[in-house]
Amino acid sequence: MSILEIDTVSFDEATRELVIIDQTLLPGRLELMRLSDAASIREAIRRLCVRGAPAIGVAAALGLYACAVRIAPEADFAAEFARCAEQIETARPTAVNLSWAVKRMRKAACAPQPLEALRAEAFAIRDEDIRVCQSIGENGLALILDGDGILTHCNAGQLATVRYGTALAPIHVGARRGMHFRVYTDETRPLLQGARLSAYEMVEAGMETTVLCDNMAASLMQSGAVQAVFVGCDRVARNGDTANKIGTLGVAILARHFSLPFYVCAPFSTIDMACPTGADIEIENRAADEVTEMWYKERMAPQGVQVYNPAFDVTPASLITAFVTERGVIRDPKDFEKYWEEKYHG
Ligand code: MRU
């Protein structure tokens, strides 16, 4: 089994279960996880078994459909569905795709035939994700040249979406056309999404990939090996300030110092026009042991020490060269309005 043949998030029609790749086991083991109740779906999102903003949104949508088909005929459908939606929506706070997808499903649940409407909406959200990532790949490819060195942070590849990814989509699209890129992936402390997931994805796809520790990006840029930075995002505020994996801000500052373009690949589902600035984005704080113990054979920080472990940081719009969206490359966040489609956002 190779991840190239599997969707990161899918739905088993026979058992009516949400199926995800359990990303906590990668790259050592490729195993699928089947889920059909709100508590388990919430926990899978919280533990990062499924992670990456678009993938979380699709998992919430397909997962809510799996929950809905199991609501007993004698139960109060609306109340039971609302309970599941609330449980899943609050699993993680920063990626707006989660509340965006749940909002769309809540609306579908109000239709006269809620199960049919929920099914149609969940599959539409899944299919849109695939199309959107393909378009981001095409639009991003126009910004780079054959042979370029591309630095990425965290994982905004196929494991963060259903297929293709956002920040890594241009590399996949280019490779299919015979182009060659040198991909550099920051390891992305503390949960190693770069080393464990982006590098794994690139190796599986036969791409030239180099992993570096997060504190090596400056030296790599100074060496001249990097021509552009591509990252994903969890929430883009109306003014263009962008929350993404912790460490992204540092990479953006470095890119500015070395005069490198810094591109944020942003599906419109991740742009939150109701959020005025980056200061209004809630940043998830995660458990201390992710920093002090996880991945180590023994604890690597003294007992009793305090730990700072925000999962995301906010890069100001002023450091972002352009947003690569499915609707085009947007250089000025004021232009989000021009491309906005109210219908799509519910
Ligand atoms: O905590 P994670 O692994 O869910 O963080 C993911 C990221 O920060 C990604 O860069 C982001 O969600 C974009 S995915 C296309």
mmCIF file of C-alpha atoms and ligand atoms in Angstrom:
data_model
loop_
_atom_site.group_PDB
_atom_site.id
_atom_site.type_symbol
_atom_site.label_atom_id
_atom_site.label_comp_id
_atom_site.label_asym_id
_atom_site.label_seq_id
_atom_site.Cartn_x
_atom_site.Cartn_y
_atom_site.Cartn_z
ATOM 1 C CA MET A 1 0.000 0.000 0.000
ATOM 2 C CA SER A 2 1.358 3.449 -0.930
ATOM 3 C CA ILE A 3 -0.093 6.814 0.078
ATOM 4 C CA LEU A 4 -0.073 7.739 -3.609
ATOM 5 C CA GLU A 5 -3.007 5.328 -4.088
ATOM 6 C CA ILE A 6 -4.980 6.328 -0.990
ATOM 7 C CA ASP A 7 -7.010 9.424 -0.228
ATOM 8 C CA THR A 8 -5.996 10.945 3.121
ATOM 9 C CA VAL A 9 -9.683 11.216 4.045
ATOM 10 C CA SER A 10 -12.420 9.071 2.492
ATOM 11 C CA PHE A 11 -15.779 7.442 3.128
ATOM 12 C CA ASP A 12 -16.456 3.698 3.007
ATOM 13 C CA GLU A 13 -19.850 3.359 1.290
ATOM 14 C CA ALA A 14 -20.301 -0.256 2.425
ATOM 15 C CA THR A 15 -19.836 0.384 6.147
ATOM 16 C CA ARG A 16 -20.721 4.098 6.055
ATOM 17 C CA GLU A 17 -17.603 4.995 8.024
ATOM 18 C CA LEU A 18 -15.142 7.879 7.787
ATOM 19 C CA VAL A 19 -11.735 6.443 6.819
ATOM 20 C CA ILE A 20 -8.501 8.344 7.503
ATOM 21 C CA ILE A 21 -4.800 7.598 7.296
ATOM 22 C CA ASP A 22 -3.572 7.563 10.914
ATOM 23 C CA GLN A 23 -0.831 10.184 10.580
ATOM 24 C CA THR A 24 0.479 9.649 14.104
ATOM 25 C CA LEU A 25 2.016 6.359 12.882
ATOM 26 C CA LEU A 26 3.798 7.750 9.818
ATOM 27 C CA PRO A 27 6.330 7.271 8.375
ATOM 28 C CA GLY A 28 6.854 3.917 10.127
ATOM 29 C CA ARG A 29 3.421 2.417 9.556
ATOM 30 C CA LEU A 30 0.730 3.198 7.011
ATOM 31 C CA GLU A 31 -2.576 2.254 8.650
ATOM 32 C CA LEU A 32 -6.149 3.315 8.123
ATOM 33 C CA MET A 33 -8.510 4.317 10.919
ATOM 34 C CA ARG A 34 -12.303 3.897 10.667
ATOM 35 C CA LEU A 35 -14.557 6.258 12.580
ATOM 36 C CA SER A 36 -18.295 6.718 12.923
ATOM 37 C CA ASP A 37 -19.047 8.495 16.210
ATOM 38 C CA ALA A 38 -18.489 12.109 17.159
ATOM 39 C CA ALA A 39 -16.341 11.428 20.234
ATOM 40 C CA SER A 40 -13.832 9.320 18.257
ATOM 41 C CA ILE A 41 -13.759 11.801 15.372
ATOM 42 C CA ARG A 42 -13.111 14.666 17.801
ATOM 43 C CA GLU A 43 -10.301 12.688 19.426
ATOM 44 C CA ALA A 44 -8.729 11.751 16.056
ATOM 45 C CA ILE A 45 -8.654 15.445 15.087
ATOM 46 C CA ARG A 46 -7.339 16.508 18.496
ATOM 47 C CA ARG A 47 -4.536 13.877 18.441
ATOM 48 C CA LEU A 48 -3.610 14.827 14.834
ATOM 49 C CA CYS A 49 -4.440 11.374 13.426
ATOM 50 C CA VAL A 50 -5.968 13.567 10.726
ATOM 51 C CA ARG A 51 -4.479 17.059 10.499
ATOM 52 C CA GLY A 52 -3.886 19.904 8.091
ATOM 53 C CA ALA A 53 -6.651 22.486 7.710
ATOM 54 C CA PRO A 54 -8.377 21.175 4.544
ATOM 55 C CA ALA A 55 -8.173 17.515 5.648
ATOM 56 C CA ILE A 56 -9.742 18.372 8.999
ATOM 57 C CA GLY A 57 -12.615 20.105 7.201
ATOM 58 C CA VAL A 58 -13.285 17.152 4.913
ATOM 59 C CA ALA A 59 -13.000 14.695 7.839
ATOM 60 C CA ALA A 60 -15.535 16.750 9.797
ATOM 61 C CA ALA A 61 -17.962 16.736 6.850
ATOM 62 C CA LEU A 62 -17.709 13.023 6.013
ATOM 63 C CA GLY A 63 -17.569 12.208 9.741
ATOM 64 C CA LEU A 64 -20.741 14.154 10.457
ATOM 65 C CA TYR A 65 -22.497 12.255 7.680
ATOM 66 C CA ALA A 66 -21.325 8.979 9.283
ATOM 67 C CA CYS A 67 -22.734 10.180 12.612
ATOM 68 C CA ALA A 68 -26.009 11.301 11.018
ATOM 69 C CA VAL A 69 -26.782 7.937 9.399
ATOM 70 C CA ARG A 70 -26.477 6.339 12.847
ATOM 71 C CA ILE A 71 -28.991 8.586 14.583
ATOM 72 C CA ALA A 72 -31.802 6.289 15.736
ATOM 73 C CA PRO A 73 -35.204 6.863 14.022
ATOM 74 C CA GLU A 74 -36.874 7.508 17.377
ATOM 75 C CA ALA A 75 -34.255 10.123 18.393
ATOM 76 C CA ASP A 76 -34.615 13.895 17.952
ATOM 77 C CA PHE A 77 -32.535 14.144 14.744
ATOM 78 C CA ALA A 78 -31.896 17.894 14.941
ATOM 79 C CA ALA A 79 -30.807 17.803 18.592
ATOM 80 C CA GLU A 80 -28.615 14.747 18.141
ATOM 81 C CA PHE A 81 -26.989 16.155 14.977
ATOM 82 C CA ALA A 82 -26.325 19.484 16.744
ATOM 83 C CA ARG A 83 -24.610 17.613 19.604
ATOM 84 C CA CYS A 84 -22.296 15.774 17.151
ATOM 85 C CA ALA A 85 -21.556 18.979 15.198
ATOM 86 C CA GLU A 86 -20.619 20.867 18.361
ATOM 87 C CA GLN A 87 -18.348 18.048 19.542
ATOM 88 C CA ILE A 88 -16.451 17.855 16.244
ATOM 89 C CA GLU A 89 -16.291 21.610 15.579
ATOM 90 C CA THR A 90 -14.548 22.344 18.875
ATOM 91 C CA ALA A 91 -11.828 19.682 18.493
ATOM 92 C CA ARG A 92 -9.211 22.301 17.466
ATOM 93 C CA PRO A 93 -9.583 26.102 17.327
ATOM 94 C CA THR A 94 -7.182 27.548 14.741
ATOM 95 C CA ALA A 95 -7.934 25.964 11.344
ATOM 96 C CA VAL A 96 -11.044 27.718 10.052
ATOM 97 C CA ASN A 97 -11.803 24.862 7.642
ATOM 98 C CA LEU A 98 -13.205 22.883 10.566
ATOM 99 C CA SER A 99 -15.923 25.401 11.468
ATOM 100 C CA TRP A 100 -16.424 26.227 7.764
ATOM 101 C CA ALA A 101 -17.215 22.577 6.952
ATOM 102 C CA VAL A 102 -19.382 22.086 10.057
ATOM 103 C CA LYS A 103 -21.328 25.260 9.203
ATOM 104 C CA ARG A 104 -22.083 23.892 5.737
ATOM 105 C CA MET A 105 -23.175 20.552 7.216
ATOM 106 C CA ARG A 106 -25.389 22.275 9.828
ATOM 107 C CA LYS A 107 -27.169 24.087 6.999
ATOM 108 C CA ALA A 108 -27.634 20.823 5.064
ATOM 109 C CA ALA A 109 -29.095 19.165 8.177
ATOM 110 C CA CYS A 110 -31.993 21.647 8.035
ATOM 111 C CA ALA A 111 -33.137 20.392 4.594
ATOM 112 C CA PRO A 112 -36.464 18.489 4.341
ATOM 113 C CA GLN A 113 -34.523 15.260 3.613
ATOM 114 C CA PRO A 114 -31.508 15.819 5.907
ATOM 115 C CA LEU A 115 -29.655 12.558 5.239
ATOM 116 C CA GLU A 116 -29.674 13.063 1.460
ATOM 117 C CA ALA A 117 -28.644 16.691 1.869
ATOM 118 C CA LEU A 118 -25.855 15.848 4.323
ATOM 119 C CA ARG A 119 -24.513 13.163 2.034
ATOM 120 C CA ALA A 120 -24.507 15.527 -0.956
ATOM 121 C CA GLU A 121 -22.830 18.308 1.042
ATOM 122 C CA ALA A 122 -20.137 16.064 2.547
ATOM 123 C CA PHE A 123 -19.184 14.644 -0.854
ATOM 124 C CA ALA A 124 -19.272 18.119 -2.395
ATOM 125 C CA ILE A 125 -16.809 19.357 0.255
ATOM 126 C CA ARG A 126 -14.565 16.337 -0.495
ATOM 127 C CA ASP A 127 -14.728 16.832 -4.281
ATOM 128 C CA GLU A 128 -14.139 20.578 -4.000
ATOM 129 C CA ASP A 129 -11.002 19.943 -1.973
ATOM 130 C CA ILE A 130 -9.565 17.755 -4.742
ATOM 131 C CA ARG A 131 -10.362 20.327 -7.452
ATOM 132 C CA VAL A 132 -9.127 23.257 -5.374
ATOM 133 C CA CYS A 133 -5.752 21.606 -4.710
ATOM 134 C CA GLN A 134 -5.306 20.851 -8.418
ATOM 135 C CA SER A 135 -5.915 24.513 -9.243
ATOM 136 C CA ILE A 136 -3.548 25.718 -6.508
ATOM 137 C CA GLY A 137 -0.944 23.374 -8.013
ATOM 138 C CA GLU A 138 -1.402 24.922 -11.463
ATOM 139 C CA ASN A 139 -1.373 28.497 -10.158
ATOM 140 C CA GLY A 140 1.666 27.893 -7.944
ATOM 141 C CA LEU A 141 3.629 26.209 -10.704
ATOM 142 C CA ALA A 142 3.540 29.442 -12.718
ATOM 143 C CA LEU A 143 5.616 31.059 -9.948
ATOM 144 C CA ILE A 144 8.601 28.694 -10.056
ATOM 145 C CA LEU A 145 11.152 27.449 -12.557
ATOM 146 C CA ASP A 146 12.358 23.982 -13.400
ATOM 147 C CA GLY A 147 15.287 23.144 -11.105
ATOM 148 C CA ASP A 148 14.297 25.544 -8.302
ATOM 149 C CA GLY A 149 14.929 24.782 -4.641
ATOM 150 C CA ILE A 150 11.674 25.073 -2.677
ATOM 151 C CA LEU A 151 11.570 25.290 1.106
ATOM 152 C CA THR A 152 8.393 24.230 2.905
ATOM 153 C CA HIS A 153 7.397 24.179 6.572
ATOM 154 C CA CYS A 154 5.143 21.640 8.306
ATOM 155 C CA ASN A 155 3.064 19.494 5.961
ATOM 156 C CA ALA A 156 0.772 21.152 3.464
ATOM 157 C CA GLY A 157 0.979 18.231 1.078
ATOM 158 C CA GLN A 158 -1.447 15.462 0.213
ATOM 159 C CA LEU A 159 -1.601 14.331 3.855
ATOM 160 C CA ALA A 160 -3.071 17.716 4.769
ATOM 161 C CA THR A 161 -5.813 17.491 2.130
ATOM 162 C CA VAL A 162 -7.641 14.665 0.344
ATOM 163 C CA ARG A 163 -5.026 14.504 -2.460
ATOM 164 C CA TYR A 164 -2.175 16.680 -3.874
ATOM 165 C CA GLY A 165 -1.954 19.196 -1.001
ATOM 166 C CA THR A 166 -1.694 22.956 -1.274
ATOM 167 C CA ALA A 167 1.931 24.091 -0.779
ATOM 168 C CA LEU A 168 3.281 20.862 -2.294
ATOM 169 C CA ALA A 169 0.715 20.712 -5.115
ATOM 170 C CA PRO A 170 2.814 22.848 -7.535
ATOM 171 C CA ILE A 171 5.680 20.386 -7.066
ATOM 172 C CA HIS A 172 3.430 17.387 -7.824
ATOM 173 C CA VAL A 173 1.915 19.120 -10.867
ATOM 174 C CA GLY A 174 5.368 20.142 -12.138
ATOM 175 C CA ALA A 175 6.791 16.646 -11.652
ATOM 176 C CA ARG A 176 3.953 15.180 -13.743
ATOM 177 C CA ARG A 177 5.131 17.508 -16.555
ATOM 178 C CA GLY A 178 8.721 16.304 -16.274
ATOM 179 C CA MET A 179 9.986 19.206 -14.179
ATOM 180 C CA HIS A 180 12.391 18.675 -11.315
ATOM 181 C CA PHE A 181 12.527 20.540 -8.028
ATOM 182 C CA ARG A 182 14.769 20.252 -4.998
ATOM 183 C CA VAL A 183 12.414 20.164 -2.023
ATOM 184 C CA TYR A 184 13.635 21.197 1.433
ATOM 185 C CA THR A 185 11.383 20.362 4.367
ATOM 186 C CA ASP A 186 11.890 21.907 7.800
ATOM 187 C CA GLU A 187 11.487 19.092 10.323
ATOM 188 C CA THR A 188 8.879 21.251 12.154
ATOM 189 C CA ARG A 189 9.288 20.821 15.886
ATOM 190 C CA PRO A 190 7.660 19.650 18.056
ATOM 191 C CA LEU A 191 5.452 17.217 16.106
ATOM 192 C CA LEU A 192 7.764 16.772 13.107
ATOM 193 C CA GLN A 193 5.166 17.154 10.366
ATOM 194 C CA GLY A 194 7.970 18.130 7.971
ATOM 195 C CA ALA A 195 10.318 15.241 8.701
ATOM 196 C CA ARG A 196 7.640 12.597 9.221
ATOM 197 C CA LEU A 197 5.000 13.636 6.686
ATOM 198 C CA SER A 198 6.246 16.037 3.985
ATOM 199 C CA ALA A 199 9.515 14.160 3.528
ATOM 200 C CA TYR A 200 7.649 10.826 3.473
ATOM 201 C CA GLU A 201 5.222 12.108 0.866
ATOM 202 C CA MET A 202 8.019 13.457 -1.324
ATOM 203 C CA VAL A 203 10.081 10.271 -1.068
ATOM 204 C CA GLU A 204 7.021 8.131 -1.922
ATOM 205 C CA ALA A 205 6.471 10.341 -4.980
ATOM 206 C CA GLY A 206 10.111 9.952 -6.025
ATOM 207 C CA MET A 207 11.052 13.614 -5.471
ATOM 208 C CA GLU A 208 14.472 14.878 -4.438
ATOM 209 C CA THR A 209 13.961 15.842 -0.785
ATOM 210 C CA THR A 210 16.183 17.134 1.998
ATOM 211 C CA VAL A 211 15.110 17.412 5.633
ATOM 212 C CA LEU A 212 16.611 20.110 7.836
ATOM 213 C CA CYS A 213 16.150 21.052 11.481
ATOM 214 C CA ASP A 214 14.126 24.220 11.904
ATOM 215 C CA ASN A 215 17.186 26.189 13.046
ATOM 216 C CA MET A 216 19.004 25.415 9.777
ATOM 217 C CA ALA A 217 16.746 27.357 7.409
ATOM 218 C CA ALA A 218 18.802 30.558 7.657
ATOM 219 C CA SER A 219 22.011 28.783 6.731
ATOM 220 C CA LEU A 220 20.292 26.958 3.864
ATOM 221 C CA MET A 221 18.929 30.220 2.458
ATOM 222 C CA GLN A 222 22.316 31.878 2.846
ATOM 223 C CA SER A 223 23.859 29.052 0.779
ATOM 224 C CA GLY A 224 21.683 30.017 -2.198
ATOM 225 C CA ALA A 225 19.926 26.646 -2.370
ATOM 226 C CA VAL A 226 16.410 28.077 -1.946
ATOM 227 C CA GLN A 227 14.595 30.046 -4.661
ATOM 228 C CA ALA A 228 11.139 30.229 -3.055
ATOM 229 C CA VAL A 229 9.216 29.306 0.109
ATOM 230 C CA PHE A 230 5.803 27.656 -0.141
ATOM 231 C CA VAL A 231 3.682 27.091 2.977
ATOM 232 C CA GLY A 232 0.067 26.296 3.740
ATOM 233 C CA CYS A 233 -2.198 28.071 6.224
ATOM 234 C CA ASP A 234 -4.814 27.385 8.878
ATOM 235 C CA ARG A 235 -6.616 30.710 8.832
ATOM 236 C CA VAL A 236 -6.040 33.847 6.770
ATOM 237 C CA ALA A 237 -7.544 37.002 8.258
ATOM 238 C CA ARG A 238 -9.318 39.566 6.067
ATOM 239 C CA ASN A 239 -6.173 41.766 6.102
ATOM 240 C CA GLY A 240 -3.941 38.866 4.958
ATOM 241 C CA ASP A 241 -2.315 38.052 8.308
ATOM 242 C CA THR A 242 -1.867 34.281 8.227
ATOM 243 C CA ALA A 243 -1.848 31.633 10.949
ATOM 244 C CA ASN A 244 0.149 28.540 10.072
ATOM 245 C CA LYS A 245 2.283 25.985 11.891
ATOM 246 C CA ILE A 246 4.540 27.399 14.598
ATOM 247 C CA GLY A 247 7.821 28.457 12.989
ATOM 248 C CA THR A 248 6.251 29.826 9.812
ATOM 249 C CA LEU A 249 6.731 33.408 11.026
ATOM 250 C CA GLY A 250 10.456 32.820 11.477
ATOM 251 C CA VAL A 251 10.753 31.386 7.966
ATOM 252 C CA ALA A 252 8.897 34.406 6.546
ATOM 253 C CA ILE A 253 11.259 36.811 8.326
ATOM 254 C CA LEU A 254 14.250 34.887 6.956
ATOM 255 C CA ALA A 255 12.805 34.881 3.442
ATOM 256 C CA ARG A 256 12.428 38.680 3.604
ATOM 257 C CA HIS A 257 16.028 39.014 4.814
ATOM 258 C CA PHE A 258 17.315 36.900 1.916
ATOM 259 C CA SER A 259 14.946 38.528 -0.646
ATOM 260 C CA LEU A 260 13.174 35.233 -1.377
ATOM 261 C CA PRO A 261 9.497 35.081 -2.357
ATOM 262 C CA PHE A 262 7.292 33.741 0.434
ATOM 263 C CA TYR A 263 4.085 32.203 -0.919
ATOM 264 C CA VAL A 264 1.090 31.140 1.182
ATOM 265 C CA CYS A 265 -1.062 28.540 -0.554
ATOM 266 C CA ALA A 266 -4.561 29.318 0.604
ATOM 267 C CA PRO A 267 -7.781 27.658 -0.494
ATOM 268 C CA PHE A 268 -10.667 30.110 -0.103
ATOM 269 C CA SER A 269 -12.057 27.787 2.576
ATOM 270 C CA THR A 270 -9.114 28.936 4.737
ATOM 271 C CA ILE A 271 -9.701 32.660 4.227
ATOM 272 C CA ASP A 272 -11.836 34.005 7.058
ATOM 273 C CA MET A 273 -13.365 37.323 6.024
ATOM 274 C CA ALA A 274 -15.107 37.515 9.421
ATOM 275 C CA CYS A 275 -11.706 37.691 11.123
ATOM 276 C CA PRO A 276 -10.284 41.231 10.765
ATOM 277 C CA THR A 277 -6.599 40.666 11.617
ATOM 278 C CA GLY A 278 -4.127 38.051 12.835
ATOM 279 C CA ALA A 279 -4.602 39.307 16.400
ATOM 280 C CA ASP A 280 -8.171 37.942 16.254
ATOM 281 C CA ILE A 281 -7.068 34.363 15.444
ATOM 282 C CA GLU A 282 -7.243 31.913 18.339
ATOM 283 C CA ILE A 283 -3.959 30.017 18.613
ATOM 284 C CA GLU A 284 -4.109 26.456 19.908
ATOM 285 C CA ASN A 285 -1.784 25.641 22.801
ATOM 286 C CA ARG A 286 -0.770 22.014 23.073
ATOM 287 C CA ALA A 287 0.515 19.667 25.784
ATOM 288 C CA ALA A 288 3.935 20.282 27.327
ATOM 289 C CA ASP A 289 5.119 16.691 26.826
ATOM 290 C CA GLU A 290 5.137 17.217 23.045
ATOM 291 C CA VAL A 291 8.208 19.386 23.708
ATOM 292 C CA THR A 292 9.844 17.661 26.675
ATOM 293 C CA GLU A 293 9.266 13.937 26.053
ATOM 294 C CA MET A 294 7.711 12.980 22.761
ATOM 295 C CA TRP A 295 10.234 11.399 20.312
ATOM 296 C CA TYR A 296 12.920 11.170 23.012
ATOM 297 C CA LYS A 297 14.039 7.946 24.714
ATOM 298 C CA GLU A 298 14.045 9.846 27.973
ATOM 299 C CA ARG A 299 12.765 13.224 29.056
ATOM 300 C CA MET A 300 14.970 16.030 27.675
ATOM 301 C CA ALA A 301 13.969 18.931 29.914
ATOM 302 C CA PRO A 302 14.071 19.092 33.704
ATOM 303 C CA GLN A 303 10.930 18.224 35.638
ATOM 304 C CA GLY A 304 9.070 21.311 36.740
ATOM 305 C CA VAL A 305 10.168 23.534 33.850
ATOM 306 C CA GLN A 306 7.470 25.591 32.125
ATOM 307 C CA VAL A 307 6.856 24.879 28.443
ATOM 308 C CA TYR A 308 5.774 27.258 25.681
ATOM 309 C CA ASN A 309 4.006 25.181 23.032
ATOM 310 C CA PRO A 310 1.721 27.165 20.715
ATOM 311 C CA ALA A 311 0.813 25.056 17.678
ATOM 312 C CA PHE A 312 0.639 28.032 15.288
ATOM 313 C CA ASP A 313 2.002 31.533 14.783
ATOM 314 C CA VAL A 314 0.777 34.473 12.742
ATOM 315 C CA THR A 315 2.768 35.846 9.813
ATOM 316 C CA PRO A 316 1.846 39.463 9.055
ATOM 317 C CA ALA A 317 0.555 40.117 5.556
ATOM 318 C CA SER A 318 3.514 42.451 4.944
ATOM 319 C CA LEU A 319 5.876 39.435 4.831
ATOM 320 C CA ILE A 320 3.750 37.467 2.344
ATOM 321 C CA THR A 321 4.656 37.877 -1.330
ATOM 322 C CA ALA A 322 1.369 36.394 -2.581
ATOM 323 C CA PHE A 323 -1.494 34.055 -1.744
ATOM 324 C CA VAL A 324 -1.782 31.148 -4.177
ATOM 325 C CA THR A 325 -5.487 30.306 -4.276
ATOM 326 C CA GLU A 326 -7.679 28.162 -6.512
ATOM 327 C CA ARG A 327 -9.046 31.389 -8.016
ATOM 328 C CA GLY A 328 -5.659 32.879 -8.882
ATOM 329 C CA VAL A 329 -2.529 34.387 -7.347
ATOM 330 C CA ILE A 330 -3.531 37.281 -5.083
ATOM 331 C CA ARG A 331 -0.779 39.759 -4.187
ATOM 332 C CA ASP A 332 -2.882 42.229 -2.203
ATOM 333 C CA PRO A 333 -5.285 40.897 0.476
ATOM 334 C CA LYS A 334 -7.652 43.767 -0.391
ATOM 335 C CA ASP A 335 -8.372 41.732 -3.539
ATOM 336 C CA PHE A 336 -9.836 38.784 -1.507
ATOM 337 C CA GLU A 337 -13.195 40.614 -1.825
ATOM 338 C CA LYS A 338 -13.058 40.486 -5.627
ATOM 339 C CA TYR A 339 -12.755 36.708 -5.636
ATOM 340 C CA TRP A 340 -15.158 36.080 -2.727
ATOM 341 C CA GLU A 341 -18.191 33.876 -3.421
ATOM 342 C CA GLU A 342 -20.734 34.184 -0.619
ATOM 343 C CA LYS A 343 -22.529 31.000 -1.749
ATOM 344 C CA TYR A 344 -19.424 28.895 -1.088
ATOM 345 C CA HIS A 345 -19.046 30.164 2.465
ATOM 346 C CA GLY A 346 -22.597 29.591 3.637
HETATM 347 O O1 MRU B 1 -1.063 21.028 13.514
HETATM 348 P P1 MRU B 1 -1.224 20.649 12.063
HETATM 349 O O2 MRU B 1 -0.314 19.551 11.626
HETATM 350 O O3 MRU B 1 -2.672 20.395 11.716
HETATM 351 O O4 MRU B 1 -0.796 21.964 11.277
HETATM 352 C C1 MRU B 1 -0.959 21.975 9.884
HETATM 353 C C2 MRU B 1 -0.426 23.190 9.242
HETATM 354 O O5 MRU B 1 0.029 24.109 9.884
HETATM 355 C C3 MRU B 1 -0.550 23.256 7.750
HETATM 356 O O6 MRU B 1 0.491 24.013 7.198
HETATM 357 C C4 MRU B 1 -1.889 23.903 7.386
HETATM 358 O O7 MRU B 1 -2.946 23.277 8.016
HETATM 359 C C5 MRU B 1 -2.116 23.921 5.916
HETATM 360 S S1 MRU B 1 -2.461 22.348 5.260
HETATM 361 C C6 MRU B 1 -2.768 22.513 3.606
#
